[in-house]
Short mmCIF file of C-alpha atoms in Angstrom, two decimals:
data_model
loop_
_atom_site.label_atom_id
_atom_site.label_comp_id
_atom_site.label_asym_id
_atom_site.label_seq_id
_atom_site.Cartn_x
_atom_site.Cartn_y
_atom_site.Cartn_z
CA MET B 1 0.00 0.00 0.00
CA ALA B 2 1.39 3.41 -0.96
CA LEU B 3 2.03 5.97 1.76
CA ASP B 4 -0.67 8.62 2.12
CA PRO B 5 0.80 11.57 0.15
CA ARG B 6 -0.05 13.90 3.05
CA LEU B 7 2.42 11.95 5.20
CA GLN B 8 5.30 12.16 2.68
CA PRO B 9 6.88 15.32 4.22
CA LEU B 10 6.66 13.69 7.66
CA LEU B 11 8.55 10.65 6.38
CA ALA B 12 11.52 12.83 5.45
CA GLU B 13 11.28 14.68 8.78
CA PHE B 14 11.12 11.46 10.78
CA ALA B 15 14.08 9.95 8.91
CA ALA B 16 16.22 13.06 9.32
CA ASP B 17 15.29 14.27 12.82
CA GLU B 18 13.01 12.35 15.14
CA GLY B 19 14.11 8.85 14.11
CA PRO B 20 17.84 9.52 14.66
CA ALA B 21 17.02 11.34 17.94
CA LEU B 22 15.18 8.23 19.15
CA CYS B 23 18.17 6.09 18.08
CA ASN B 24 20.41 8.42 20.12
CA ALA B 25 18.16 8.02 23.16
CA LEU B 26 18.17 4.24 22.72
CA GLU B 27 21.96 4.08 22.36
CA GLU B 28 22.53 6.37 25.35
CA ALA B 29 20.33 4.15 27.50
CA LEU B 30 22.16 1.01 26.29
CA PHE B 31 25.57 2.58 26.97
CA GLU B 32 24.40 3.55 30.46
CA LEU B 33 23.43 -0.06 31.07
CA ARG B 34 27.08 -1.09 30.85
CA HIS B 35 27.52 0.44 34.33
CA ALA B 36 24.07 1.16 35.73
CA LEU B 37 22.74 -0.89 38.62
CA GLY B 38 19.49 -1.11 40.58
CA ASP B 39 17.00 1.71 40.02
CA GLU B 40 19.28 3.42 37.50
CA ALA B 41 19.34 0.28 35.38
CA VAL B 42 15.55 -0.09 35.60
CA GLU B 43 15.15 3.53 34.48
CA ALA B 44 17.64 3.05 31.62
CA TRP B 45 15.81 -0.06 30.39
CA ARG B 46 12.54 1.86 30.58
CA ARG B 47 14.02 4.66 28.44
CA ALA B 48 15.46 2.17 25.96
CA TRP B 49 12.10 0.45 25.65
CA ARG B 50 10.19 3.73 25.26
CA SER B 51 12.55 4.87 22.47
CA VAL B 52 12.14 1.60 20.58
CA HIS B 53 8.39 1.61 21.14
CA THR B 54 8.05 5.17 19.75
CA LEU B 55 10.30 4.29 16.81
CA LYS B 56 8.09 1.30 16.06
CA GLY B 57 4.84 3.28 16.23
CA SER B 58 5.97 6.19 14.07
CA ALA B 59 7.76 3.96 11.56
CA ALA B 60 4.63 1.81 11.19
CA SER B 61 2.50 4.84 10.35
CA LEU B 62 5.07 5.95 7.79
CA GLU B 63 5.34 2.44 6.34
CA LEU B 64 9.04 2.07 7.10
CA ASN B 65 8.63 -1.67 7.29
CA GLU B 66 12.26 -2.61 7.84
CA VAL B 67 12.53 -0.16 10.76
CA VAL B 68 9.34 -1.66 12.19
CA ARG B 69 10.75 -5.19 11.85
CA LEU B 70 13.97 -4.24 13.66
CA ALA B 71 12.13 -2.25 16.34
CA VAL B 72 9.71 -5.12 17.00
CA GLY B 73 12.72 -7.44 17.46
CA LEU B 74 14.44 -5.04 19.84
CA GLU B 75 11.25 -4.42 21.78
CA GLY B 76 10.75 -8.16 22.16
CA ILE B 77 14.22 -8.49 23.70
CA ILE B 78 14.06 -5.38 25.89
CA ALA B 79 10.52 -5.79 27.27
CA PRO B 80 11.16 -8.94 29.38
CA ILE B 81 14.51 -7.61 30.67
CA LYS B 82 12.80 -4.33 31.62
CA GLN B 83 10.28 -6.34 33.65
CA SER B 84 12.74 -8.67 35.35
CA GLY B 85 15.55 -6.16 36.03
CA GLN B 86 18.10 -8.95 35.48
CA PRO B 87 21.70 -7.89 34.66
CA VAL B 88 22.67 -8.28 31.02
CA ARG B 89 25.93 -9.46 29.46
CA LEU B 90 28.01 -6.84 27.63
CA ASP B 91 28.00 -8.81 24.40
CA HIS B 92 24.20 -8.83 24.51
CA LEU B 93 24.20 -5.06 24.94
CA ASP B 94 26.53 -4.84 21.95
CA ALA B 95 24.07 -6.90 19.89
CA LEU B 96 21.29 -4.47 20.84
CA LEU B 97 23.52 -1.55 19.85
CA GLU B 98 24.14 -3.19 16.49
CA ALA B 99 20.41 -3.49 15.94
CA ALA B 100 20.07 0.22 16.80
CA ALA B 101 22.76 0.95 14.19
CA LEU B 102 20.78 -1.03 11.60
CA ILE B 103 17.73 1.13 12.33
CA ARG B 104 19.89 4.23 11.95
CA GLY B 105 21.06 2.90 8.57
CA GLN B 106 17.50 2.35 7.41
CA LEU B 107 16.62 5.94 8.38
CA ALA B 108 19.71 7.25 6.57
CA ALA B 109 18.63 5.31 3.47
CA VAL B 110 15.37 7.28 3.42
CA THR B 111 17.29 10.56 3.51
CA LEU B 112 20.35 9.69 1.42
CA GLY B 113 19.12 6.83 -0.77
CA PRO B 114 19.45 3.03 -0.45
CA ALA B 115 23.13 3.02 -1.50
CA VAL B 116 24.03 4.15 2.03
CA LEU B 117 23.07 0.68 3.32
CA HIS B 118 25.86 -0.98 1.34
CA ARG B 119 28.65 1.41 2.40
CA ARG B 120 30.73 -0.04 5.21
CA MET O 1 4.34 23.72 24.94
CA LEU O 2 0.86 24.00 23.39
CA TRP O 3 0.75 23.54 19.67
CA ARG O 4 -2.21 25.29 18.06
CA HIS O 5 -3.05 23.82 14.71
CA ARG O 6 -4.92 25.37 11.81
CA MET O 7 -8.67 25.19 11.81
CA SER O 8 -10.18 23.39 8.87
CA ARG O 9 -13.80 23.67 7.86
CA PRO O 10 -14.66 25.39 11.17
CA ALA O 11 -18.32 25.60 10.19
CA ASP O 12 -18.63 21.80 10.17
CA ASN O 13 -18.57 21.33 13.92
CA PRO O 14 -17.43 23.09 17.07
CA TRP O 15 -15.38 20.22 18.46
CA VAL O 16 -12.12 21.00 20.17
CA VAL O 17 -9.79 18.00 20.22
CA LEU O 18 -6.61 17.79 22.29
CA ILE O 19 -3.82 15.54 21.01
CA VAL O 20 -1.42 14.25 23.70
CA GLU O 21 1.60 12.63 22.07
CA ASP O 22 5.35 12.89 22.69
CA SER O 23 6.39 12.11 19.12
CA HIS O 24 6.44 15.25 16.99
CA VAL O 25 5.88 13.22 13.83
CA TYR O 26 2.95 11.35 15.33
CA ARG O 27 1.42 14.63 16.54
CA ALA O 28 1.60 15.88 12.97
CA ILE O 29 0.04 12.66 11.61
CA LEU O 30 -2.83 12.89 14.10
CA ASP O 31 -3.25 16.57 13.28
CA ILE O 32 -3.63 15.76 9.57
CA TYR O 33 -6.29 13.14 10.30
CA LEU O 34 -8.13 15.06 13.03
CA ARG O 35 -8.29 18.33 11.08
CA GLU O 36 -10.72 16.55 8.74
CA ILE O 37 -13.00 15.75 11.65
CA ALA O 38 -12.74 18.49 14.27
CA GLY O 39 -13.08 22.27 14.14
CA THR O 40 -10.06 22.94 16.34
CA VAL O 41 -7.08 20.72 17.05
CA LEU O 42 -4.61 21.42 19.85
CA ALA O 43 -1.62 19.32 20.83
CA VAL O 44 0.72 18.85 23.79
CA GLU O 45 3.61 16.51 24.52
CA ASN O 46 2.55 14.70 27.68
CA GLY O 47 -0.22 14.12 30.19
CA ALA O 48 0.91 16.81 32.63
CA LEU O 49 0.70 19.50 29.93
CA ALA O 50 -2.69 18.13 28.88
CA LEU O 51 -4.03 18.66 32.41
CA GLU O 52 -2.86 22.29 32.27
CA VAL O 53 -4.79 22.81 29.02
CA LEU O 54 -7.88 21.07 30.40
CA ASN O 55 -7.88 23.40 33.40
CA LYS O 56 -7.78 26.45 31.12
CA ARG O 57 -10.16 25.77 28.26
CA ARG O 58 -12.99 23.60 26.98
CA ILE O 59 -11.86 20.35 25.39
CA ASP O 60 -14.46 18.03 23.82
CA LEU O 61 -12.19 15.05 23.23
CA ILE O 62 -8.73 13.91 24.28
CA VAL O 63 -6.75 11.72 21.90
CA THR O 64 -3.73 10.47 23.82
CA ASP O 65 -0.82 8.14 23.31
CA LEU O 66 -0.36 5.51 26.00
CA THR O 67 3.44 5.51 26.26
CA MET O 68 4.91 8.94 27.07
CA PRO O 69 7.48 10.40 29.43
CA VAL O 70 6.51 12.60 32.43
CA MET O 71 2.87 11.42 32.57
CA ASP O 72 1.69 8.58 30.35
CA GLY O 73 -1.74 8.08 28.80
CA ALA O 74 -3.15 5.79 31.50
CA GLU O 75 -2.02 8.20 34.25
CA LEU O 76 -3.63 11.07 32.35
CA VAL O 77 -6.94 9.20 32.06
CA ARG O 78 -6.89 8.43 35.80
CA ALA O 79 -6.19 12.10 36.58
CA VAL O 80 -9.01 13.24 34.28
CA ARG O 81 -11.49 10.77 35.79
CA ALA O 82 -10.56 11.95 39.30
CA HIS O 83 -10.79 15.67 38.41
CA PRO O 84 -13.01 17.75 40.72
CA ASP O 85 -14.61 19.56 37.75
CA ARG O 86 -17.40 17.34 36.37
CA LYS O 87 -17.04 18.66 32.81
CA ILE O 88 -13.36 17.76 32.73
CA ARG O 89 -13.97 14.46 34.55
CA THR O 90 -16.39 13.31 31.84
CA THR O 91 -14.28 14.32 28.83
CA PRO O 92 -14.17 11.40 26.39
CA VAL O 93 -10.70 9.91 25.89
CA ILE O 94 -9.31 7.86 23.02
CA LEU O 95 -6.12 5.99 23.93
CA LEU O 96 -3.67 5.19 21.15
CA THR O 97 -1.14 2.42 21.48
CA ALA O 98 1.17 0.12 19.56
CA GLU O 99 1.13 -2.14 22.63
CA LYS O 100 -0.30 -5.62 22.10
CA LYS O 101 0.07 -7.09 25.60
CA ASP O 102 -3.27 -7.88 27.21
CA ASP O 103 -2.35 -6.70 30.71
CA VAL O 104 -1.23 -3.29 29.43
CA LEU O 105 -4.37 -2.90 27.35
CA MET O 106 -6.58 -3.99 30.25
CA ASP O 107 -4.86 -1.51 32.56
CA ALA O 108 -5.44 1.25 29.98
CA GLY O 109 -9.10 0.28 29.73
CA ALA O 110 -9.46 0.08 33.49
CA ALA O 111 -8.05 3.61 33.79
CA GLY O 112 -11.28 4.83 32.20
CA ALA O 113 -10.56 5.46 28.52
CA ASN O 114 -13.64 5.40 26.27
CA ALA O 115 -11.90 3.84 23.26
CA LEU O 116 -8.63 2.19 22.39
CA VAL O 117 -7.23 2.61 18.86
CA SER O 118 -4.21 0.59 17.73
CA LYS O 119 -1.17 2.13 16.10
CA PRO O 120 -0.48 2.49 13.24
CA ILE O 121 -3.53 4.71 13.15
CA THR O 122 -5.66 4.84 10.03
CA PRO O 123 -7.87 7.84 9.27
CA THR O 124 -10.91 5.54 9.16
CA ALA O 125 -10.28 3.95 12.57
CA LEU O 126 -9.76 7.37 14.12
CA ARG O 127 -12.87 8.86 12.49
CA LEU O 128 -15.00 5.93 13.64
CA ALA O 129 -13.80 6.29 17.23
CA VAL O 130 -14.26 10.07 17.24
CA ASN O 131 -17.74 9.87 15.71
CA ARG O 132 -18.80 7.19 18.16
CA LEU O 133 -17.85 9.40 21.08
CA LEU O 134 -18.88 12.83 19.83
CA LEU O 135 -21.70 12.45 17.31
CA PRO O 136 -24.51 11.69 19.78
CA ALA O 137 -23.79 15.01 21.49
CA VAL O 138 -24.22 17.07 18.32
CA GLN O 139 -27.22 15.08 17.08
CA THR O 140 -29.17 15.85 20.24
CA PRO O 141 -30.87 19.26 19.89
CA ALA O 142 -29.34 21.65 22.42
CA PRO O 143 -31.68 23.61 24.68
CA ALA O 144 -32.26 27.22 23.57
CA GLY O 145 -29.36 29.47 24.47
CA LEU O 146 -26.85 26.65 24.83
CA GLY O 147 -26.00 26.31 21.15
CA ALA O 148 -22.59 27.95 21.50
CA ARG O 149 -21.64 25.95 24.61
#
């Protein structure tokens, strides 16, 4: 289904501004979780989850399906940890950060074109 | 910050709708859809700011996201339903969410929202929910002198 033409300007805005800002918030929370303990860790997980959740919702409305797919995956991993408050291994945090970077790449592809996804 | 959005077809109806949503892009999406339905559309970023607006001016309908910082949608609904002013207390609320978990949805419903609309929002789903909550009020003839509310 084609995106509602009225939402087209918002797609560009989301990909250039709000989407990357949410990725920043997600990454900051994940970096904090390398050291955070107790209530600080719970709050950081909550922020990470909220960023992913907002990314998912906005991306779905703008039909950014790959961003939605990645965000759903991240949300599915973060949600149970957020509930349990269990400590997480650093390599698992790194995997979450990589997923965040993939979302960032998808957003950049909207702004700069799909070729950006193949540059490494 | 209160975002005042353009009025569209103001003669169609006098409804004032308040959007409560932390995502700027989602506020803009809701504004596009709601401008087709309501005379005036206002928007704020969280539940606490929404309560400030409700205390200052008439709002016919609140359309709020569930997940927000500062004060989320369920907390906002609870605060509205506990408000000492009867008019504010009975304001219809539509909760928007991308959440699928039953316990979260049940909690949102238990808070006192009148309708739950799933994200991604479609214009049709939103219009149906708005009409269901607001149309009976405008179809009932108002007593003389109360037309302007």
